[in-house]
Each structure stands twice: as structure tokens, then as C-alpha cells.
Amino acid sequence: MPFESDEFLSRHFQTSGVDVNALVDALVDEVVPETSPNLPLYREMLHTVIRMAKADRNRWDAKIMLQTLREMEQAFSRLEKFKHRRKVTVFGSARTPVEHPLYALARELGRTLARHDLMVITGAGGGIMAATHEGAGLENSLGFNITLPFEQHANATVEGTPNLMSFHFFFVRKLFFVKEADALILCPGGFGTLDEALEVLTLIQTGKSPLVPVVLLDEPGGTYWADALQFIRKQLEGNRYILPSDMHLLHLADSAEEAAEEIAQFYRNYHSSRWIKDRFVIRMYHPLSEAALARLRDEFADLCLSGTFEQQGYCETEQDEPELCHLIRLSFIFNARDHGRLRELLNFINLSQNWVAKD
């Protein structure tokens, strides 16, 4: 997300005679390392809080802001030690009984994801969440619990461990479910599961969340997601409420191994992506061959607002992430609209036959 400075507050204090800018600058200089690229961001955060204090809004507004900032800072701190591991957020019903085939499938899913060195994130409850954590084990599990007015217990795998985090606000917890996810797997569930499914797809479809694999997992012969997809194709795609290519954002699977393989394939060559001014940059482990690049320029030209795809090495404008300087870049002026087609492009670059052959 590009940083855009809000100069309104600074102008206000310049004309009000209160030299808050100098006070904020002194505080930031005192506590933030001078080499930090985040200096302007911290400065803006402090100005935002000061603006809130200046307006002296009602107590409920102030408490919401305080609790949100506190929860986010604590979550950032707790998750720091897990940042070098890829994670999969798994959603599904908390009411799935232990004897149900879906419980066994979720347990196998946890084992399979752990075998692929993927951590499992759930809401830390029972049912599908408990089964997935059982299979993955504590060392591969993270639980994002929600604090409720009545008694609320996390599942046995994460209860009472540093791998469990509790959130007061649903919206903050939902943020971290998506922010931390390198993939999402949705098992059958109730309103909450459908809410997460549609929200995640909306965020990816609109580019508000990075493109990651979204797997709909059901037991063999199950109809939960098959029926849902039938409705989506008939009503949403059929009425042009979504683009036909948006269906590429989803993958239906009926085994734990298929779900894990869909995620593994997504990261065969693709590492990550970001915007640099008007260009969308895809980072890759392997360069594309000249033949593959020519084919890509022809088949995916519709994704470019202008120009074409350029393959290049490390870009000096990415100095804020030097640990990724070894990766190859594929950059273009993306139309920022058709993320289903973008998923097709990523599928293309993940095929090993499109990479430069090793000597």
C-alpha cells in the first residue's frame, strides 16, 4: 500500500500557533532509529492521535481507537517470530462433531499442511478448527480467538500457549486472518464461514488483498461447495455481477493432499508482488525463457493498460526490502481490475517448462 502523507493536520497547527510538529519530530527522533524507512509513517500516526485529542471526541470513539491500536500492535509483536513461515488460514464450522467425516478430513489437512512446512491459522475454536490444529500440532498452529461476554475456550492444541492470541474486535481479528494468510482453505460451515469466504473473495477481486490461493475443501462426494459454486455461476456470473475470469480465484478440492498441492503449485515460481508507482511488480524465483515471455506478452496483453511485460533484476526503488533483492521481477502497468486473469498469469509463470533451463 503506497504511503500518502496527510498535510492537513500540519497546516492546522502551523496556523494555530502550537508547534506540535516540532514536538512530534522530537519524539519520533528520540524513539525511532534514524535509518528506519517508517519514520514518516510513525509521524503520521502520532499526528492522527493528536488530531483525535484535539477534537476531544466522545469516550466510546476514543476507546475504539485505543483498543484497535493496542490489539494491532500486540498482534504485530506476537507474530514477528513467525514471519518467515508461510501460513494457511482455515475456516469451517465450530459445530462439526468429532465423528463426522469432515472432522477427519480437517485433521488430515492439518497434518498435510505441516508436512509442507505450512503453519495453520484458525479461530482457535472447536470443530473444523480443533481438528486442523490437532493434525498440524502446536508448533505448526496459530489460534486467533475472539473475546466474548460469555465463557469462551480455545481448543486443546493452542489453549494456554504463546501460539494463541485473543482479540476484542471481530474486524481486527478478520484483518489478521487475511493479512497473515499465504493461502486460505474454506471447509463447510455456517454464516461465519460464508461471511469469510465472500469477504476474502471480495478483497482479492478488488485488489484490496494480495492474490493468494483460495481452496474450497469438501469431503469426497460432498455437495456443500458444489452447490454454492452452481449458484455463483448461475446467478453471479450468469447475470454478469462478476467477471467469468473471477472464477479462477477459487479451486474446489476433495482431499487434503489436493488442497496442499494447489497451494504449493502457486508458490513454485511466484514469491510475492507489490506496486511501485504505476507498475505492478511480480517477484519470481526463476526467470522466464524468451519464448515464454513472448507468449505471455501475447496471451495476457489485456492485463496491461499500456506497454507490455518487462523482466528485470532488482529495482533500486525497492530498497525497503533488500532481503528480496535476489528475486527476478516481472513488471507491467496492470489494469488493476481483472484479478482472475492475473491468477491465470501466475499459473503460467509457475509452470516449470516456462522457466529458463538450468545449465
Coordinates of C-alpha atoms in Angstrom, one line a residue:
M1 CA 0.0 0.0 0.0
P2 CA 1.6 3.3 -1.0
F3 CA 2.1 5.9 1.7
E4 CA 0.4 9.3 1.1
S5 CA 1.1 12.0 3.7
D6 CA -1.8 13.9 5.1
E7 CA -0.6 17.5 5.3
F8 CA -3.9 18.9 6.7
L9 CA -3.0 18.5 10.4
S10 CA 0.4 20.0 9.9
R11 CA -1.1 23.1 8.2
H12 CA -3.6 23.4 11.0
F13 CA -1.0 23.5 13.8
Q14 CA 1.2 25.8 11.7
T15 CA -1.7 28.4 11.8
S16 CA -2.9 27.7 15.3
G17 CA 0.4 28.8 16.9
V18 CA 1.0 25.4 18.6
D19 CA 4.3 24.0 17.4
V20 CA 3.1 20.4 17.6
N21 CA 5.2 19.5 14.5
A22 CA 8.4 20.1 16.4
L23 CA 7.2 18.1 19.4
V24 CA 6.2 15.2 17.2
D25 CA 9.5 15.3 15.3
A26 CA 11.5 15.4 18.6
L27 CA 9.6 12.4 19.9
V28 CA 10.0 10.4 16.7
D29 CA 13.7 11.2 16.6
E30 CA 14.1 10.1 20.2
V31 CA 12.4 6.6 19.9
V32 CA 12.7 5.6 16.2
P33 CA 16.0 4.5 14.6
E34 CA 17.1 7.2 12.2
T35 CA 17.6 4.7 9.5
S36 CA 14.1 3.4 9.7
P37 CA 12.1 3.8 6.4
N38 CA 9.0 4.0 8.6
L39 CA 9.8 7.5 10.1
P40 CA 7.1 9.3 8.1
L41 CA 4.5 6.6 8.9
Y42 CA 5.1 6.9 12.7
R43 CA 5.0 10.7 12.4
E44 CA 1.6 10.5 10.7
M45 CA 0.3 8.0 13.3
L46 CA 1.2 10.4 16.1
H47 CA -0.5 13.3 14.2
T48 CA -3.6 11.2 13.8
V49 CA -3.8 10.6 17.6
I50 CA -3.2 14.3 18.2
R51 CA -6.0 15.2 15.8
M52 CA -8.3 12.9 17.8
A53 CA -7.2 14.5 21.1
K54 CA -7.6 18.0 19.6
A55 CA -11.2 17.2 18.6
D56 CA -11.8 15.5 22.0
R57 CA -14.3 13.1 20.6
N58 CA -16.7 11.1 22.8
R59 CA -15.3 8.4 25.1
W60 CA -16.6 5.5 23.0
D61 CA -14.8 6.7 19.9
A62 CA -11.6 7.2 21.9
K63 CA -11.9 3.7 23.4
I64 CA -12.4 2.1 20.0
M65 CA -9.3 3.8 18.6
L66 CA -7.2 2.8 21.7
Q67 CA -8.3 -0.8 21.7
T68 CA -7.8 -1.1 17.9
L69 CA -4.3 0.3 18.1
R70 CA -3.4 -1.8 21.1
E71 CA -4.7 -5.0 19.6
M72 CA -2.9 -4.4 16.3
E73 CA 0.4 -3.5 18.0
Q74 CA 0.3 -6.6 20.2
A75 CA -0.6 -8.9 17.3
F76 CA 2.3 -7.5 15.2
S77 CA 4.7 -8.1 18.1
R78 CA 3.4 -11.6 18.8
L79 CA 3.5 -12.6 15.1
E80 CA 7.0 -11.3 14.5
K81 CA 8.7 -14.6 15.3
F82 CA 6.5 -16.4 12.8
K83 CA 7.0 -14.0 9.9
H84 CA 9.4 -16.2 8.0
R85 CA 6.9 -19.1 7.7
R86 CA 4.1 -19.3 5.2
K87 CA 0.7 -19.7 6.7
V88 CA -2.7 -21.0 5.7
T89 CA -5.9 -19.7 7.3
V90 CA -8.5 -22.4 7.6
F91 CA -12.2 -21.6 8.1
G92 CA -15.0 -24.1 8.9
S93 CA -17.8 -24.9 11.3
A94 CA -17.1 -25.0 15.0
R95 CA -20.1 -27.3 15.3
T96 CA -18.6 -30.2 13.2
P97 CA -18.7 -33.3 15.5
V98 CA -15.6 -35.4 16.1
E99 CA -17.3 -38.4 14.4
H100 CA -18.1 -36.5 11.2
P101 CA -16.0 -37.3 8.0
L102 CA -15.2 -33.6 7.7
Y103 CA -13.5 -33.7 11.1
A104 CA -11.2 -36.5 9.9
L105 CA -10.6 -34.6 6.7
A106 CA -9.7 -31.4 8.6
R107 CA -7.3 -33.4 10.9
E108 CA -5.6 -34.8 7.8
L109 CA -5.5 -31.3 6.3
G110 CA -3.5 -30.1 9.3
R111 CA -1.1 -33.0 9.1
T112 CA -0.6 -32.4 5.3
L113 CA -0.1 -28.7 5.6
A114 CA 2.5 -29.2 8.4
R115 CA 4.3 -31.7 6.2
H116 CA 4.5 -29.0 3.5
D117 CA 6.0 -26.7 6.3
L118 CA 2.9 -24.5 6.3
M119 CA 1.5 -23.1 9.6
V120 CA -2.2 -23.3 10.2
I121 CA -4.3 -20.3 11.4
T122 CA -7.8 -20.9 12.7
G123 CA -10.2 -19.1 15.0
A124 CA -8.9 -21.5 17.8
G125 CA -12.4 -22.9 18.4
G126 CA -13.8 -26.4 18.1
G127 CA -15.0 -28.5 15.1
I128 CA -13.0 -27.9 12.0
M129 CA -10.7 -25.5 13.8
A130 CA -9.8 -28.0 16.5
A131 CA -9.4 -30.8 14.0
T132 CA -7.0 -28.9 11.8
H133 CA -4.8 -27.9 14.8
E134 CA -4.8 -31.5 16.1
G135 CA -3.4 -32.6 12.8
A136 CA -0.9 -29.8 12.5
G137 CA 0.4 -29.9 16.1
L138 CA 1.2 -26.9 18.3
E139 CA 4.5 -26.0 16.5
N140 CA 2.5 -25.5 13.3
S141 CA -0.6 -23.9 14.7
L142 CA -1.7 -20.3 15.4
G143 CA -5.1 -19.5 17.0
F144 CA -6.9 -16.2 16.7
N145 CA -9.5 -16.3 19.4
I146 CA -12.3 -13.8 20.0
T147 CA -13.2 -12.5 23.5
L148 CA -16.9 -12.8 24.1
P149 CA -19.1 -11.7 27.1
F150 CA -19.7 -15.4 27.9
E151 CA -17.2 -18.1 28.7
Q152 CA -15.0 -18.8 25.6
H153 CA -12.4 -21.5 25.4
A154 CA -9.8 -22.2 22.8
N155 CA -9.2 -25.7 21.6
A156 CA -6.8 -28.0 23.4
T157 CA -3.9 -27.6 21.0
V158 CA -3.4 -23.9 21.5
E159 CA -5.1 -23.2 24.8
G160 CA -2.7 -21.5 27.2
T161 CA 0.2 -21.3 24.8
P162 CA 2.0 -18.4 23.1
N163 CA 0.5 -19.5 19.8
L164 CA -2.9 -18.3 20.9
M165 CA -3.9 -14.6 20.5
S166 CA -7.2 -13.1 21.7
F167 CA -9.0 -10.2 20.0
H168 CA -11.7 -7.9 21.3
F169 CA -12.9 -6.7 17.9
F170 CA -14.0 -9.1 15.2
F171 CA -12.8 -6.7 12.5
V172 CA -9.3 -6.7 13.9
R173 CA -9.2 -10.5 14.0
K174 CA -10.6 -10.7 10.5
L175 CA -7.8 -8.3 9.3
F176 CA -5.1 -10.7 10.7
F177 CA -6.9 -13.8 9.3
V178 CA -6.3 -12.3 5.8
K179 CA -3.1 -10.3 6.4
E180 CA -1.2 -13.3 7.7
A181 CA -2.5 -15.8 5.1
D182 CA -0.4 -17.0 2.2
A183 CA -3.5 -19.2 1.3
L184 CA -7.0 -19.8 2.6
I185 CA -8.9 -23.0 2.8
L186 CA -12.6 -23.0 3.4
C187 CA -14.4 -26.1 4.8
P188 CA -18.2 -26.3 5.1
G189 CA -19.7 -24.1 7.8
G190 CA -22.4 -21.7 8.8
F191 CA -22.9 -17.9 8.3
G192 CA -19.4 -17.2 9.6
T193 CA -17.7 -19.4 7.1
L194 CA -19.8 -18.0 4.2
D195 CA -19.1 -14.4 5.5
E196 CA -15.3 -15.1 5.5
A197 CA -15.5 -16.7 2.0
L198 CA -17.3 -13.8 0.4
E199 CA -15.2 -11.2 2.2
V200 CA -11.9 -12.8 1.1
L201 CA -13.1 -13.1 -2.5
T202 CA -14.2 -9.5 -2.5
L203 CA -10.9 -8.3 -1.1
I204 CA -8.9 -10.3 -3.7
Q205 CA -11.2 -9.5 -6.6
T206 CA -10.9 -5.7 -5.9
G207 CA -7.1 -5.8 -5.2
K208 CA -7.5 -4.8 -1.6
S209 CA -5.8 -8.0 -0.5
P210 CA -2.9 -9.8 -2.2
L211 CA -3.7 -12.6 -4.6
V212 CA -3.4 -15.9 -2.7
P213 CA -4.9 -19.4 -3.3
V214 CA -8.4 -19.8 -2.1
V215 CA -9.4 -23.5 -1.8
L216 CA -12.9 -24.8 -1.2
L217 CA -12.5 -28.1 0.6
D218 CA -15.2 -30.7 1.0
E219 CA -15.4 -34.4 1.6
P220 CA -15.4 -36.7 -1.5
G221 CA -18.9 -36.6 -2.9
G222 CA -19.8 -33.6 -0.8
T223 CA -22.2 -31.0 -2.3
Y224 CA -21.7 -28.0 0.1
W225 CA -19.3 -26.1 -2.1
A226 CA -20.5 -27.7 -5.4
D227 CA -24.0 -26.3 -4.7
A228 CA -22.5 -22.9 -3.8
L229 CA -20.5 -22.8 -7.0
Q230 CA -23.5 -23.7 -9.0
F231 CA -25.3 -20.7 -7.5
I232 CA -22.3 -18.4 -8.2
R233 CA -22.0 -19.5 -11.8
K234 CA -25.8 -19.2 -12.5
Q235 CA -26.6 -16.0 -10.6
L236 CA -23.4 -14.0 -10.3
E237 CA -21.5 -15.0 -13.4
G238 CA -24.7 -15.5 -15.4
N239 CA -26.0 -12.1 -14.6
R240 CA -22.6 -10.5 -15.1
Y241 CA -22.3 -9.4 -11.5
I242 CA -18.8 -10.9 -11.6
L243 CA -16.4 -11.4 -14.5
P244 CA -16.1 -15.0 -15.9
S245 CA -12.4 -14.9 -15.0
D246 CA -13.2 -14.3 -11.4
M247 CA -14.0 -18.0 -11.1
H248 CA -10.2 -18.6 -11.4
L249 CA -9.8 -17.2 -7.9
L250 CA -11.3 -20.4 -6.5
H251 CA -10.3 -24.0 -6.5
L252 CA -12.6 -26.9 -5.4
A253 CA -10.8 -29.8 -3.7
D254 CA -12.0 -33.0 -2.1
S255 CA -8.7 -34.2 -0.4
A256 CA -6.2 -32.6 1.9
E257 CA -3.4 -33.5 -0.5
E258 CA -5.1 -31.7 -3.4
A259 CA -5.6 -28.6 -1.3
A260 CA -2.0 -28.6 -0.2
E261 CA -0.7 -29.2 -3.7
E262 CA -2.8 -26.3 -5.0
I263 CA -1.0 -24.0 -2.5
A264 CA 2.4 -25.5 -3.2
Q265 CA 1.9 -25.1 -7.0
F266 CA 1.0 -21.4 -6.5
Y267 CA 4.4 -20.8 -5.0
R268 CA 6.5 -22.9 -7.4
N269 CA 7.9 -19.7 -9.0
Y270 CA 5.8 -16.8 -7.7
H271 CA 7.1 -15.3 -4.5
S272 CA 5.1 -12.1 -3.9
S273 CA 4.0 -8.9 -5.6
R274 CA 3.8 -5.1 -4.9
W275 CA 3.0 -1.8 -6.6
I276 CA 5.8 0.6 -7.4
K277 CA 4.2 3.8 -8.5
D278 CA 2.1 2.8 -11.6
R279 CA 3.8 -0.5 -12.2
F280 CA 2.7 -3.9 -10.7
V281 CA 5.8 -6.0 -9.9
I282 CA 5.7 -9.8 -9.6
R283 CA 8.7 -11.3 -7.8
M284 CA 9.8 -14.8 -9.1
Y285 CA 12.4 -17.4 -8.1
H286 CA 13.1 -18.3 -11.7
P287 CA 13.4 -16.1 -14.8
L288 CA 11.0 -16.9 -17.7
S289 CA 12.5 -18.1 -21.0
E290 CA 12.4 -15.7 -24.0
A291 CA 9.8 -18.0 -25.7
A292 CA 7.6 -18.0 -22.6
L293 CA 7.9 -14.2 -22.2
A294 CA 6.9 -13.7 -25.9
R295 CA 3.9 -16.0 -25.3
L296 CA 3.0 -14.2 -22.1
R297 CA 3.1 -10.8 -23.8
D298 CA 0.7 -12.1 -26.5
E299 CA -1.8 -14.0 -24.3
F300 CA -2.0 -11.6 -21.4
A301 CA -1.8 -8.3 -23.2
D302 CA -5.3 -7.4 -21.9
L303 CA -3.9 -7.0 -18.4
C304 CA -1.7 -4.1 -19.5
L305 CA -3.1 -0.6 -19.5
S306 CA -0.2 0.4 -21.8
G307 CA 3.2 -1.0 -22.7
T308 CA 4.0 -4.7 -22.1
F309 CA 5.6 -7.0 -19.6
E310 CA 9.3 -6.4 -18.7
Q311 CA 11.5 -8.9 -17.0
Q312 CA 14.3 -7.4 -14.9
G313 CA 16.5 -7.8 -11.9
Y314 CA 16.5 -6.0 -8.5
C315 CA 15.0 -2.5 -8.7
E316 CA 16.6 0.3 -6.8
T317 CA 13.2 1.7 -5.8
E318 CA 12.7 -1.4 -3.7
Q319 CA 15.4 -0.6 -1.2
D320 CA 13.0 -1.1 1.7
E321 CA 13.1 -4.9 1.1
P322 CA 16.7 -5.7 0.5
E323 CA 16.2 -9.3 1.6
L324 CA 14.3 -9.9 -1.7
C325 CA 17.0 -8.4 -4.0
H326 CA 17.9 -11.8 -5.4
L327 CA 14.5 -12.4 -7.0
I328 CA 13.6 -11.8 -10.6
R329 CA 10.9 -9.2 -11.4
L330 CA 8.1 -9.2 -13.9
S331 CA 6.6 -5.7 -14.1
F332 CA 3.8 -4.1 -16.1
I333 CA 1.2 -1.4 -15.9
F334 CA -1.7 -3.5 -14.6
N335 CA -5.3 -2.5 -15.2
A336 CA -5.9 -3.3 -11.5
R337 CA -9.3 -4.8 -12.4
D338 CA -9.1 -8.3 -13.7
H339 CA -7.5 -10.3 -10.8
G340 CA -8.9 -13.6 -12.1
R341 CA -6.9 -13.1 -15.3
L342 CA -3.9 -12.2 -13.1
R343 CA -4.3 -15.6 -11.4
E344 CA -4.1 -17.2 -14.8
L345 CA -0.9 -15.3 -15.4
L346 CA 0.5 -16.6 -12.2
N347 CA -0.4 -20.1 -13.1
F348 CA 1.5 -19.6 -16.4
I349 CA 4.7 -18.4 -14.7
N350 CA 4.5 -21.3 -12.2
L351 CA 4.9 -23.9 -14.9
S352 CA 8.5 -25.1 -14.9
Q353 CA 8.5 -25.5 -18.7
N354 CA 8.3 -21.7 -18.9
W355 CA 11.4 -21.1 -16.9
V356 CA 15.0 -20.6 -18.3
A357 CA 16.6 -24.0 -18.4
K358 CA 19.4 -24.6 -15.9
D359 CA 22.8 -25.4 -17.3

